[in-house]
Coordinates of C-alpha atoms and ligand atoms in Angstrom, one line a residue:
Chain G
M1 CA 71.4 103.6 121.4
P2 CA 75.1 104.1 122.2
A3 CA 76.3 107.2 123.1
A4 CA 79.4 107.8 121.1
D5 CA 78.1 106.6 117.4
P6 CA 80.7 103.7 116.0
S7 CA 83.5 104.6 114.5
A8 CA 85.0 103.8 111.0
I9 CA 86.4 101.4 109.7
R10 CA 87.5 100.3 105.9
I11 CA 87.7 96.8 104.5
L12 CA 86.7 94.5 101.6
A13 CA 83.9 93.2 101.9
E14 CA 82.3 90.2 100.9
V15 CA 79.6 89.8 99.0
V16 CA 77.0 87.1 100.6
A17 CA 73.4 87.8 98.8
N18 CA 73.4 89.7 96.1
C19 CA 69.2 89.8 95.4
C20 CA 66.6 91.8 93.7
E21 CA 63.9 91.7 95.7
G22 CA 60.9 92.8 93.1
G23 CA 61.5 95.6 90.4
A24 CA 64.0 98.0 90.7
H25 CA 64.7 97.3 94.8
H26 CA 68.0 94.9 96.3
R27 CA 68.9 93.6 99.5
L28 CA 72.9 93.0 99.4
T29 CA 73.8 91.1 102.5
L30 CA 77.7 91.5 103.0
R31 CA 80.3 90.0 105.3
V32 CA 82.5 93.1 107.3
P33 CA 85.4 91.4 109.4
G34 CA 86.2 93.6 111.8
W35 CA 82.4 95.5 112.0
P36 CA 82.6 97.9 115.0
G37 CA 78.6 98.0 115.1
F38 CA 76.7 100.9 114.2
A39 CA 74.0 103.5 115.9
P40 CA 70.6 103.5 114.0
G41 CA 70.9 106.4 111.1
Q42 CA 74.5 105.8 110.3
F43 CA 76.2 104.7 106.9
V44 CA 79.5 103.5 104.5
M45 CA 79.8 104.2 101.8
L46 CA 80.3 101.2 99.2
S47 CA 82.3 100.9 96.2
P48 CA 81.5 97.9 93.9
G49 CA 83.4 97.0 90.6
P50 CA 87.2 96.3 90.4
V51 CA 89.7 96.9 94.3
G52 CA 93.2 96.3 94.0
A53 CA 96.2 97.6 92.3
V54 CA 93.7 99.4 89.2
P55 CA 90.9 100.5 91.1
R56 CA 87.7 101.8 89.2
S57 CA 87.5 105.2 88.0
D58 CA 83.4 105.4 86.1
P59 CA 81.4 105.5 87.3
L60 CA 84.2 107.4 89.8
L61 CA 82.9 108.0 93.6
P62 CA 81.4 104.8 95.9
R63 CA 78.1 105.3 96.6
P64 CA 76.9 106.2 100.7
M65 CA 74.6 103.3 102.0
A66 CA 72.1 103.6 105.1
V67 CA 72.8 100.2 107.2
F68 CA 69.4 98.2 107.1
R69 CA 70.6 95.9 110.1
E70 CA 73.4 93.8 111.4
H71 CA 73.6 89.9 112.1
A72 CA 76.6 87.8 112.3
D73 CA 76.0 84.3 111.7
E74 CA 79.4 82.1 112.3
R75 CA 81.8 83.4 109.9
G76 CA 81.2 86.5 111.5
P77 CA 79.6 89.9 111.4
C78 CA 76.9 90.7 108.6
L79 CA 75.4 93.9 107.5
E80 CA 72.2 94.2 105.6
V81 CA 71.3 96.9 102.8
L82 CA 68.6 97.8 100.6
Y83 CA 68.8 100.0 97.3
K84 CA 67.0 101.0 94.7
R85 CA 68.5 99.9 91.4
S86 CA 68.8 103.7 89.2
G87 CA 71.9 105.0 88.2
R88 CA 75.1 104.0 87.4
G89 CA 76.4 103.3 91.3
T90 CA 73.7 101.4 92.1
H91 CA 73.4 98.8 88.8
L92 CA 77.8 98.4 88.9
L93 CA 76.6 97.1 92.7
A94 CA 73.3 95.5 91.3
A95 CA 76.1 93.4 89.4
A96 CA 78.0 91.7 92.5
V97 CA 77.7 88.1 93.0
A98 CA 78.4 86.5 96.0
G99 CA 82.1 86.1 96.7
E100 CA 82.8 88.8 94.9
S101 CA 84.2 91.8 97.7
I102 CA 83.5 95.6 97.4
A103 CA 85.1 98.0 99.4
L104 CA 83.8 99.8 101.4
V105 CA 84.3 102.5 104.3
G106 CA 81.8 103.0 108.6
P107 CA 80.2 103.3 110.1
L108 CA 79.9 106.8 109.2
G109 CA 78.1 110.0 110.4
S110 CA 76.1 110.6 113.5
G111 CA 72.7 108.5 113.8
F112 CA 69.8 109.1 115.9
R113 CA 69.0 110.4 119.1
A114 CA 66.7 108.7 121.2
P115 CA 63.5 111.4 122.2
S116 CA 64.1 113.4 125.0
A117 CA 60.3 113.5 125.8
P118 CA 58.6 110.4 127.0
G119 CA 56.2 109.6 124.8
A120 CA 55.7 107.9 120.9
A121 CA 58.1 108.0 118.4
L122 CA 56.2 108.8 115.1
L123 CA 58.5 107.6 111.9
V124 CA 57.8 108.8 109.0
A125 CA 59.9 107.5 105.1
G126 CA 59.9 106.8 101.3
G127 CA 62.1 105.7 99.2
T128 CA 65.0 104.4 99.9
G129 CA 64.5 106.7 102.9
I130 CA 62.7 103.7 104.7
A131 CA 66.0 101.5 104.8
S132 CA 67.6 104.3 107.5
V133 CA 65.0 103.6 110.1
F134 CA 64.9 100.1 110.7
E135 CA 66.7 99.8 112.7
L136 CA 65.1 102.9 114.7
A137 CA 62.1 101.3 114.8
R138 CA 63.3 98.1 116.3
T139 CA 65.2 99.6 119.2
L140 CA 63.0 102.5 119.9
A141 CA 60.1 99.5 119.3
D142 CA 61.5 98.4 123.4
E143 CA 60.8 101.0 125.4
R144 CA 58.1 103.1 124.3
A145 CA 55.1 103.4 121.5
V146 CA 55.7 103.4 117.4
S147 CA 54.5 104.3 114.3
V148 CA 56.2 103.5 111.1
L149 CA 54.6 105.1 108.2
L150 CA 56.4 104.4 104.8
G151 CA 54.6 106.2 101.6
A152 CA 55.2 105.3 97.9
R153 CA 54.3 106.3 94.6
R154 CA 52.7 102.5 93.4
A155 CA 52.7 99.6 95.2
E156 CA 55.8 98.4 94.2
D157 CA 58.0 101.4 95.2
L158 CA 57.5 100.2 98.7
M159 CA 61.1 98.2 100.2
G160 CA 61.3 96.9 103.5
E161 CA 57.4 96.6 104.1
A162 CA 58.0 92.7 104.8
D163 CA 61.4 92.9 107.8
F164 CA 58.4 96.6 109.4
A165 CA 55.6 94.0 109.9
E166 CA 57.5 91.8 111.8
L167 CA 58.3 94.8 113.8
H168 CA 56.1 95.8 117.4
V169 CA 55.2 98.4 115.6
N170 CA 51.9 100.3 114.4
L171 CA 52.6 100.0 110.3
E172 CA 50.5 101.9 108.5
I173 CA 51.2 103.0 104.4
A174 CA 50.0 104.8 101.9
T175 CA 50.7 105.8 98.6
E176 CA 50.0 107.5 96.3
D177 CA 47.5 105.8 93.9
G178 CA 46.2 103.9 96.6
S179 CA 47.4 100.5 95.6
R180 CA 48.5 99.6 99.1
G181 CA 47.6 100.8 102.3
T182 CA 45.3 104.7 102.5
R183 CA 46.0 106.9 99.1
G184 CA 47.2 109.8 99.7
L185 CA 50.7 110.6 100.8
V186 CA 53.0 110.0 104.1
T187 CA 52.8 113.1 105.2
D188 CA 48.4 112.7 105.7
L189 CA 49.2 110.2 107.7
L190 CA 51.5 111.9 109.8
E191 CA 48.3 114.6 110.4
K192 CA 47.0 112.5 111.9
R193 CA 49.0 110.7 114.2
L194 CA 50.2 114.0 115.5
A195 CA 46.7 115.0 116.3
A196 CA 46.3 111.8 118.1
E197 CA 49.8 111.5 120.1
P198 CA 50.4 115.0 120.6
G199 CA 52.9 114.4 123.4
A200 CA 55.5 112.2 119.9
T201 CA 59.0 113.1 118.1
V202 CA 58.9 112.7 114.9
Y203 CA 61.7 111.3 112.4
A204 CA 62.0 111.6 108.6
C205 CA 64.4 110.3 106.1
G206 CA 63.3 110.8 102.4
P207 CA 62.7 112.8 100.1
T208 CA 63.3 116.5 100.5
P209 CA 59.5 117.8 100.5
M210 CA 59.0 114.9 102.1
M211 CA 61.0 115.7 104.8
Q212 CA 60.5 119.2 104.5
R213 CA 56.8 118.8 105.0
C214 CA 57.1 116.7 107.9
V215 CA 59.2 119.2 110.0
E216 CA 56.2 121.7 109.4
I217 CA 53.9 119.1 110.5
A218 CA 55.9 118.3 114.0
A219 CA 56.3 122.5 113.9
A220 CA 52.7 122.7 113.6
H221 CA 52.2 120.4 117.1
G222 CA 55.1 121.7 118.9
A223 CA 56.6 118.0 118.3
A224 CA 60.5 117.4 117.5
C225 CA 61.0 116.4 113.7
S226 CA 64.4 114.1 113.4
V227 CA 65.7 114.5 109.8
S228 CA 68.6 112.3 108.4
L229 CA 69.3 113.3 104.8
E230 CA 70.8 111.9 101.3
N231 CA 73.5 113.9 99.8
N232 CA 75.9 113.7 97.1
M233 CA 79.1 112.7 98.3
A234 CA 82.7 112.1 97.2
C235 CA 84.3 111.0 100.5
G236 CA 81.9 110.6 103.7
F237 CA 84.3 111.0 106.1
G238 CA 84.0 115.4 106.6
V239 CA 87.1 116.0 104.1
C240 CA 85.8 116.7 100.9
L241 CA 83.3 119.4 102.2
G242 CA 81.5 118.2 98.8
C243 CA 77.7 117.4 100.6
A244 CA 77.5 121.3 102.3
A245 CA 74.0 121.9 103.1
P246 CA 72.7 125.7 104.4
R247 CA 72.4 125.8 108.5
T248 CA 69.3 128.2 109.9
S249 CA 72.7 129.5 112.1
G250 CA 74.9 130.2 108.6
G251 CA 77.5 128.3 106.9
F252 CA 77.0 124.8 106.2
A253 CA 76.7 121.9 108.1
L254 CA 79.0 118.4 106.7
V255 CA 75.4 115.9 105.6
C256 CA 78.4 113.1 106.0
C257 CA 79.9 113.9 109.7
D258 CA 77.9 116.3 111.0
G259 CA 74.5 114.7 110.0
P260 CA 73.6 112.5 108.3
V261 CA 70.6 113.1 111.4
F262 CA 69.3 116.6 112.1
D263 CA 67.3 118.9 114.2
G264 CA 64.7 119.7 111.2
R265 CA 64.1 123.6 112.3
D266 CA 69.0 123.3 111.1
I267 CA 68.2 123.1 107.6
V268 CA 67.2 126.2 104.8
W269 CA 65.2 123.6 102.6
S270 CA 64.9 126.3 100.9
Q271 CA 68.1 126.6 99.6
L272 CA 69.2 122.1 100.2
P273 CA 69.9 121.3 96.3
Chain S
M1 CA 116.0 81.1 99.5
S2 CA 113.4 83.8 98.3
A3 CA 113.8 85.7 101.7
D4 CA 117.9 85.9 100.5
I5 CA 116.4 88.1 97.0
D6 CA 114.1 90.1 99.6
A7 CA 117.2 90.9 102.2
V8 CA 119.5 91.6 99.0
L9 CA 116.3 94.3 96.5
E10 CA 115.9 96.9 99.1
V11 CA 114.6 99.5 96.9
D12 CA 115.6 102.4 98.1
T13 CA 112.2 104.8 98.9
R14 CA 114.1 107.9 100.3
V15 CA 113.2 111.2 97.6
D16 CA 114.3 114.9 98.4
L17 CA 111.6 117.0 97.5
A18 CA 112.9 121.1 97.5
G19 CA 115.1 120.4 100.6
I20 CA 112.3 118.8 102.4
A21 CA 113.2 114.8 103.3
L22 CA 110.7 112.8 102.1
R23 CA 111.0 108.1 103.3
N24 CA 108.7 107.5 100.2
P25 CA 107.7 109.9 96.7
V26 CA 104.2 109.7 97.9
L27 CA 102.3 113.1 99.9
A28 CA 98.5 113.2 99.4
A29 CA 97.3 116.4 98.1
S30 CA 95.9 120.1 99.6
G31 CA 92.0 119.6 99.6
T32 CA 92.3 116.3 99.9
F33 CA 93.4 115.6 102.7
G34 CA 91.7 117.7 105.9
Y35 CA 94.7 118.2 107.7
G36 CA 95.6 114.5 108.1
S37 CA 94.5 113.0 111.5
E38 CA 91.0 112.6 109.7
F39 CA 93.2 110.3 108.3
A40 CA 94.0 108.2 111.0
P41 CA 92.4 105.4 111.3
F42 CA 93.2 104.5 107.8
L43 CA 96.6 104.4 107.6
D44 CA 100.2 104.4 109.1
L45 CA 100.7 108.2 108.0
R46 CA 104.3 107.2 108.8
K47 CA 104.2 105.3 106.3
I48 CA 103.3 107.7 103.3
G49 CA 106.1 110.3 102.9
G50 CA 103.5 113.0 104.0
F51 CA 100.5 115.1 103.5
V52 CA 99.3 118.9 102.1
A53 CA 97.4 120.4 104.6
K54 CA 94.4 121.5 102.9
S55 CA 94.7 125.4 101.6
L56 CA 94.8 128.1 104.8
T57 CA 93.4 131.9 104.3
L58 CA 95.2 134.5 106.5
E59 CA 90.5 133.9 108.3
P60 CA 88.9 131.1 108.1
R61 CA 86.6 130.6 105.0
V62 CA 83.6 129.8 104.7
G63 CA 82.6 127.5 100.8
N64 CA 80.0 128.1 98.1
P65 CA 76.7 126.8 97.6
P66 CA 75.6 123.6 97.4
P67 CA 75.8 121.3 95.0
R68 CA 79.5 121.6 95.3
I69 CA 80.0 118.4 93.4
A70 CA 79.2 116.2 90.5
E71 CA 80.7 113.1 89.0
A72 CA 81.9 113.3 85.4
A73 CA 83.2 110.8 83.5
S74 CA 86.4 108.8 85.5
G75 CA 86.1 112.5 87.7
L76 CA 85.0 114.8 89.9
L77 CA 84.2 118.2 89.1
N78 CA 84.1 121.2 92.5
S79 CA 83.6 124.2 94.1
I80 CA 84.1 123.6 97.1
S81 CA 86.1 127.2 97.1
L82 CA 88.5 126.5 99.6
E83 CA 86.6 126.2 102.6
N84 CA 89.3 126.8 105.8
V85 CA 89.6 127.2 109.0
G86 CA 92.6 129.6 108.7
V87 CA 96.2 129.9 109.2
E88 CA 95.9 130.3 113.7
A89 CA 92.9 127.4 113.8
F90 CA 95.0 125.5 112.3
I91 CA 98.6 126.1 114.2
H92 CA 96.9 125.6 117.3
E93 CA 94.7 123.7 116.9
K94 CA 95.2 120.9 114.1
L95 CA 98.5 120.7 114.1
P96 CA 99.0 119.6 117.4
A97 CA 96.7 116.6 116.1
I98 CA 99.3 115.1 113.4
P99 CA 101.7 112.3 115.3
E100 CA 105.5 113.1 115.5
G101 CA 107.3 112.2 112.5
V102 CA 104.7 112.8 110.0
V103 CA 105.5 114.5 107.3
V104 CA 103.2 117.9 107.5
V105 CA 103.9 120.6 104.0
T106 CA 100.9 123.3 104.0
S107 CA 99.7 125.4 101.8
A108 CA 98.8 129.2 101.0
F109 CA 96.1 130.8 99.6
E110 CA 94.9 134.3 99.5
T111 CA 93.2 137.6 97.4
E112 CA 96.0 139.8 97.5
I113 CA 99.8 139.1 96.8
D114 CA 100.6 141.1 100.9
R115 CA 97.9 138.8 101.9
Y116 CA 99.8 135.4 100.9
A117 CA 103.0 136.6 102.1
E118 CA 101.3 137.2 105.4
V119 CA 100.4 133.6 105.7
C120 CA 103.6 132.6 104.6
R121 CA 104.7 134.6 107.5
R122 CA 103.2 132.7 109.9
L123 CA 103.0 129.2 109.4
T124 CA 107.6 130.0 109.2
G125 CA 108.7 128.8 112.0
V126 CA 106.2 126.1 113.3
P127 CA 107.8 123.2 114.7
R128 CA 106.5 120.9 112.5
I129 CA 105.9 122.4 109.1
A130 CA 108.6 120.6 106.4
G131 CA 107.5 123.4 104.3
I132 CA 104.4 125.4 101.8
E133 CA 102.9 125.6 99.2
I134 CA 102.1 127.9 97.2
N135 CA 98.3 127.6 96.1
A136 CA 98.3 129.9 93.1
S137 CA 96.3 127.3 90.9
C138 CA 92.7 127.3 92.8
P139 CA 90.5 127.3 89.5
H140 CA 87.0 128.5 90.9
V141 CA 87.9 132.3 93.6
K142 CA 87.3 134.8 91.7
S143 CA 88.8 137.2 93.5
G144 CA 92.3 134.8 93.2
G145 CA 93.5 132.0 92.2
I146 CA 92.8 131.7 88.7
E147 CA 94.7 135.2 88.1
F148 CA 97.7 134.5 90.6
G149 CA 97.9 131.2 88.6
Q150 CA 97.5 132.1 85.2
D151 CA 99.6 136.1 84.6
P152 CA 102.8 135.8 83.7
Q153 CA 103.6 138.9 85.4
V154 CA 101.9 138.3 88.8
L155 CA 102.4 135.1 89.0
R156 CA 106.3 136.9 89.1
Q157 CA 105.2 139.3 91.5
L158 CA 103.8 136.2 93.7
V159 CA 106.6 134.5 93.8
R160 CA 109.0 137.2 94.6
S161 CA 106.9 137.8 97.5
V162 CA 106.3 134.6 99.3
R163 CA 109.6 134.0 99.3
R164 CA 110.4 136.8 100.9
A165 CA 107.9 136.0 103.4
T166 CA 109.5 133.2 104.1
T167 CA 112.7 130.5 104.4
L168 CA 111.1 127.4 105.0
P169 CA 111.5 124.9 101.9
L170 CA 108.8 126.4 98.9
L171 CA 106.6 125.5 96.2
V172 CA 104.1 126.8 94.5
K173 CA 101.8 124.6 92.5
L174 CA 101.1 125.9 89.5
S175 CA 97.1 126.4 87.9
P176 CA 97.2 123.6 84.1
N177 CA 94.8 126.2 82.9
V178 CA 97.5 128.1 81.4
T179 CA 98.9 128.4 77.2
S180 CA 102.8 127.1 78.4
I181 CA 103.1 126.0 81.3
A182 CA 106.8 126.2 81.0
E183 CA 106.9 130.1 80.2
M184 CA 104.9 129.6 84.9
A185 CA 107.8 126.9 85.6
R186 CA 110.0 129.3 84.9
V187 CA 108.9 132.4 86.3
C188 CA 108.7 130.5 89.6
E189 CA 112.2 129.2 89.3
G190 CA 113.2 132.6 88.8
E191 CA 111.9 134.2 92.0
G192 CA 113.4 131.2 94.2
A193 CA 110.6 128.8 94.0
D194 CA 112.7 125.6 95.8
G195 CA 110.4 123.4 94.0
L196 CA 107.3 123.0 91.4
S197 CA 104.0 121.6 92.0
L198 CA 101.3 120.3 89.2
I199 CA 98.3 120.7 88.3
N200 CA 95.5 121.4 90.3
A201 CA 92.0 121.3 88.9
V202 CA 91.5 121.9 85.6
Q203 CA 87.9 124.2 85.0
A204 CA 85.4 122.4 83.6
L205 CA 81.5 123.2 83.7
E206 CA 79.1 120.0 83.7
V207 CA 75.4 120.7 82.8
D208 CA 71.9 119.4 83.4
V209 CA 70.1 119.6 80.3
E210 CA 66.6 119.5 81.7
R211 CA 67.2 122.7 83.6
R212 CA 70.2 123.6 81.5
R213 CA 71.8 124.8 84.5
P214 CA 75.3 123.8 85.9
V215 CA 75.0 121.4 87.8
L216 CA 77.1 122.8 90.4
A217 CA 75.8 125.6 92.0
N218 CA 78.9 127.9 91.7
G219 CA 78.2 127.2 87.8
L220 CA 82.4 126.3 86.6
G221 CA 84.2 123.9 89.4
G222 CA 87.4 121.7 88.4
L223 CA 88.1 119.2 87.2
S224 CA 90.1 116.1 89.0
G225 CA 90.8 111.8 89.5
P226 CA 91.8 110.3 86.6
A227 CA 90.8 111.9 83.7
I228 CA 92.9 114.2 84.5
R229 CA 95.9 112.4 84.8
P230 CA 97.6 112.3 80.9
I231 CA 97.0 116.3 80.8
A232 CA 98.5 116.1 84.1
L233 CA 101.9 114.0 83.2
R234 CA 102.2 115.7 80.2
M235 CA 102.5 119.1 81.5
V236 CA 104.8 117.7 84.4
W237 CA 106.4 115.5 81.4
Q238 CA 107.2 119.8 79.8
A239 CA 107.7 121.3 83.1
A240 CA 110.3 118.6 83.9
E241 CA 112.1 120.6 80.3
A242 CA 111.5 124.1 81.8
V243 CA 113.2 123.8 85.0
K244 CA 115.7 122.7 86.9
I245 CA 114.2 122.6 90.8
P246 CA 111.8 119.2 92.1
I247 CA 108.6 118.3 90.3
C248 CA 105.4 117.1 92.7
G249 CA 103.3 115.6 89.6
I250 CA 99.3 115.9 90.6
G251 CA 96.3 114.6 88.9
G252 CA 94.7 111.4 89.0
I253 CA 97.1 109.4 90.5
D254 CA 95.6 106.3 91.0
S255 CA 98.0 104.2 91.9
A256 CA 101.3 103.0 92.3
Q257 CA 102.2 102.4 88.3
D258 CA 100.2 105.3 87.9
A259 CA 102.8 107.2 89.9
V260 CA 105.3 105.3 88.5
K261 CA 103.9 107.3 85.0
F262 CA 105.1 110.8 86.5
L263 CA 108.4 110.1 88.5
L264 CA 109.4 108.8 84.2
C265 CA 108.0 112.3 83.3
G266 CA 110.0 114.3 85.8
A267 CA 108.8 114.3 89.1
S268 CA 110.7 113.5 92.3
A269 CA 107.8 112.9 94.4
V270 CA 104.1 112.6 93.3
Q271 CA 101.0 113.9 95.7
V272 CA 97.3 111.0 95.3
G273 CA 94.4 113.8 95.7
T274 CA 90.9 112.6 94.5
R275 CA 91.9 108.8 95.7
N276 CA 92.3 109.5 99.3
Y277 CA 88.1 110.2 99.0
L278 CA 87.6 107.0 97.5
N279 CA 90.4 104.9 99.2
P280 CA 91.0 106.8 102.7
S281 CA 93.5 103.9 102.9
A282 CA 95.0 104.9 99.1
A283 CA 98.3 107.0 99.9
Q284 CA 100.2 103.9 101.9
E285 CA 98.8 101.7 99.5
I286 CA 100.3 103.1 95.9
A287 CA 103.5 103.8 98.2
E288 CA 103.5 99.8 99.5
G289 CA 102.8 99.2 96.3
M290 CA 105.8 101.7 95.1
Q291 CA 108.2 99.7 96.4
A292 CA 107.3 96.5 95.5
W293 CA 106.8 97.6 91.1
A294 CA 110.7 98.9 91.8
K295 CA 111.5 95.5 93.8
G296 CA 109.9 93.2 90.8
R297 CA 111.9 94.6 88.4
G298 CA 115.6 94.7 89.9
I299 CA 115.1 98.7 90.8
T300 CA 117.0 99.3 93.6
R301 CA 116.3 103.3 94.1
L302 CA 113.1 105.0 92.9
A303 CA 115.2 108.6 92.6
D304 CA 116.5 106.7 90.1
L305 CA 113.0 107.1 88.1
V306 CA 113.4 110.4 88.2
G307 CA 112.9 111.9 84.3
T308 CA 112.9 109.1 82.2
L309 CA 111.0 108.6 80.1
E310 CA 112.5 107.7 76.5
M311 CA 110.1 111.1 74.3
P312 CA 111.2 110.7 70.7
R313 CA 112.7 113.6 69.4
R314 CA 111.5 114.8 65.6
Ligands
FMN1 C1 87.4 118.4 96.6 C2 88.6 118.9 96.0 C3 89.0 119.7 96.9 C4 90.7 120.6 96.7 N1 91.5 121.4 97.1 C5 92.3 121.8 97.5 C6 92.9 123.4 98.2 O1 92.1 123.4 98.8 N2 94.5 123.7 97.6 C7 95.2 122.9 96.3 O2 96.2 123.1 96.5 N3 94.5 122.0 95.7 C8 93.5 121.9 96.0 N4 91.8 121.0 95.6 C9 93.3 120.1 94.4 C10 94.2 118.6 94.4 O3 95.0 119.2 95.2 C11 94.6 118.3 93.1 O4 95.6 119.0 92.6 C12 93.4 118.1 92.7 O5 92.3 118.4 93.2 C13 94.1 117.3 91.1 O6 94.5 115.8 91.9 P1 94.0 114.4 91.9 O7 92.9 114.1 90.0 O8 94.2 113.5 91.8 O9 92.8 115.2 92.5 C14 91.5 120.0 96.1 C15 90.8 118.8 95.1 C16 88.9 118.9 95.6 C17 89.0 117.3 94.6
FES2 S1 81.3 113.8 101.7 FE1 83.3 114.3 102.2 S2 83.1 116.1 103.6 FE2 80.6 115.1 103.0

């Protein structure tokens, strides 16, 4: 991972593909000329809908999306985003067809840092947070043992499982209804693995209660735990001050530029919205 | 052949806003453009008219707890509560980072009139600062903005006091949350303001029906974005009818055509706000779009558009 994360560009990206992968899950591939690369954990702001002289006004805000991974084809750099069709913004995103333009600002935020300790890495992800940790898993797997623990309510709520299966990682899955993998919470899987690998470093991205629990479990085992917060954002680059998260040391951090990755102990979890 | 037409039809985009010479009428609005240099990766700061920096207080300020923003229909609700680095950090850390040749207008906000005046005194005489905009209109700080901008007597005292505190071009940014914008405009003109900026965000409330609570942690917030544009146009027109000092039009400007609408209603210049978040290149695109719009219609001077709306008279 590079010392400094690549800085942002704004560009009209071309939709290469935008496929439904079952249920509400979609995979968007964008061609992004001039894409500077990204650090695992960085994200982009996407504005689907009309671009140009009269821009879209409703829904107004762009949507932050983790960069799932990147590749290059004969026409240049492309990146992939996994998303769940849930609100108005993601419905609009799902309607974008190949050849259309989507305004993109990114890569944004400061990403994950490699573990300072030599041990294994345990990546815990749930919901759309799964997309944030794929590139982290891939890069860390080159240098150390990596376990990826994915959680979802039901089997059909899991996204990107097949992609993780192709990595050199130990993949474990928990669903609340037991329809895939172990029945129960993904944080239970973390408890077990951390007991087996005491020197491990924990990374977590997903629903707030899941991340909070991961931070508690890691602390109980004396392990470091980085989290990637998913916040509402208006700008994504530190100027609207809308994405504030309360800091343990007082005041607020900006999730879009101080994060989205934080040391789990630096966040006042009880005061998160 | 088309090159000939281009040469003949150069559009003069320059405007004078309250003694501030602008290369074009498009500024970025306070609170939506950070301290300027954040936008350097996304546009050429020398290709916009200028920008108004985030409102400054005497001391640094921390904002409200989250959630601070919420999406509304064609709008954004915010309760940031004027988080800022403070006037000294702006002068010594932020200002030097702004490239030469960029028009920088500062914005002052405080909770008491004397403190407003002190912020203005500290900004006066600092090289590179082209003017001061008094934020008399922030709709979400209980102890501050709203009272100043809503009560004509308080506004009169405020403008009188800051006018004495600075020789810089002085703009007063008005609150839309008033019964008569014309009255507020006249008060400012009477006390020696060089110009007016309007409108600030419109006081608003969004509700979470399941929790039966406001969506914003602060309760009330300020609505900005395209949703408020027709309100802003109306108020700019009314203010322009009431005073002779120049007006900077603000509220939901998304496109060059939107900016032209404000000029027609009587604004000499405009400020782009919320759209900067959504498209950090927007201010430059709008400035260039205005020039292209004028060119396409054979208009040679943008300033000639100001106040040319034909309002039916009853
Ligand atoms: C998040 C946010 C913060 C703002 N902060 C300030 C501020 O510090 N000072 C100020 O005078 N106006 C502030 N404003 C108001 C804007 O400058 C502008 O008047 C308002 O948003 C209307 O314009 P728009 O619809 O183009 O956004 C802020 C607006 C937003 C959305
Ligand atoms: S989203 Fe605007 S400051 Fe973070």
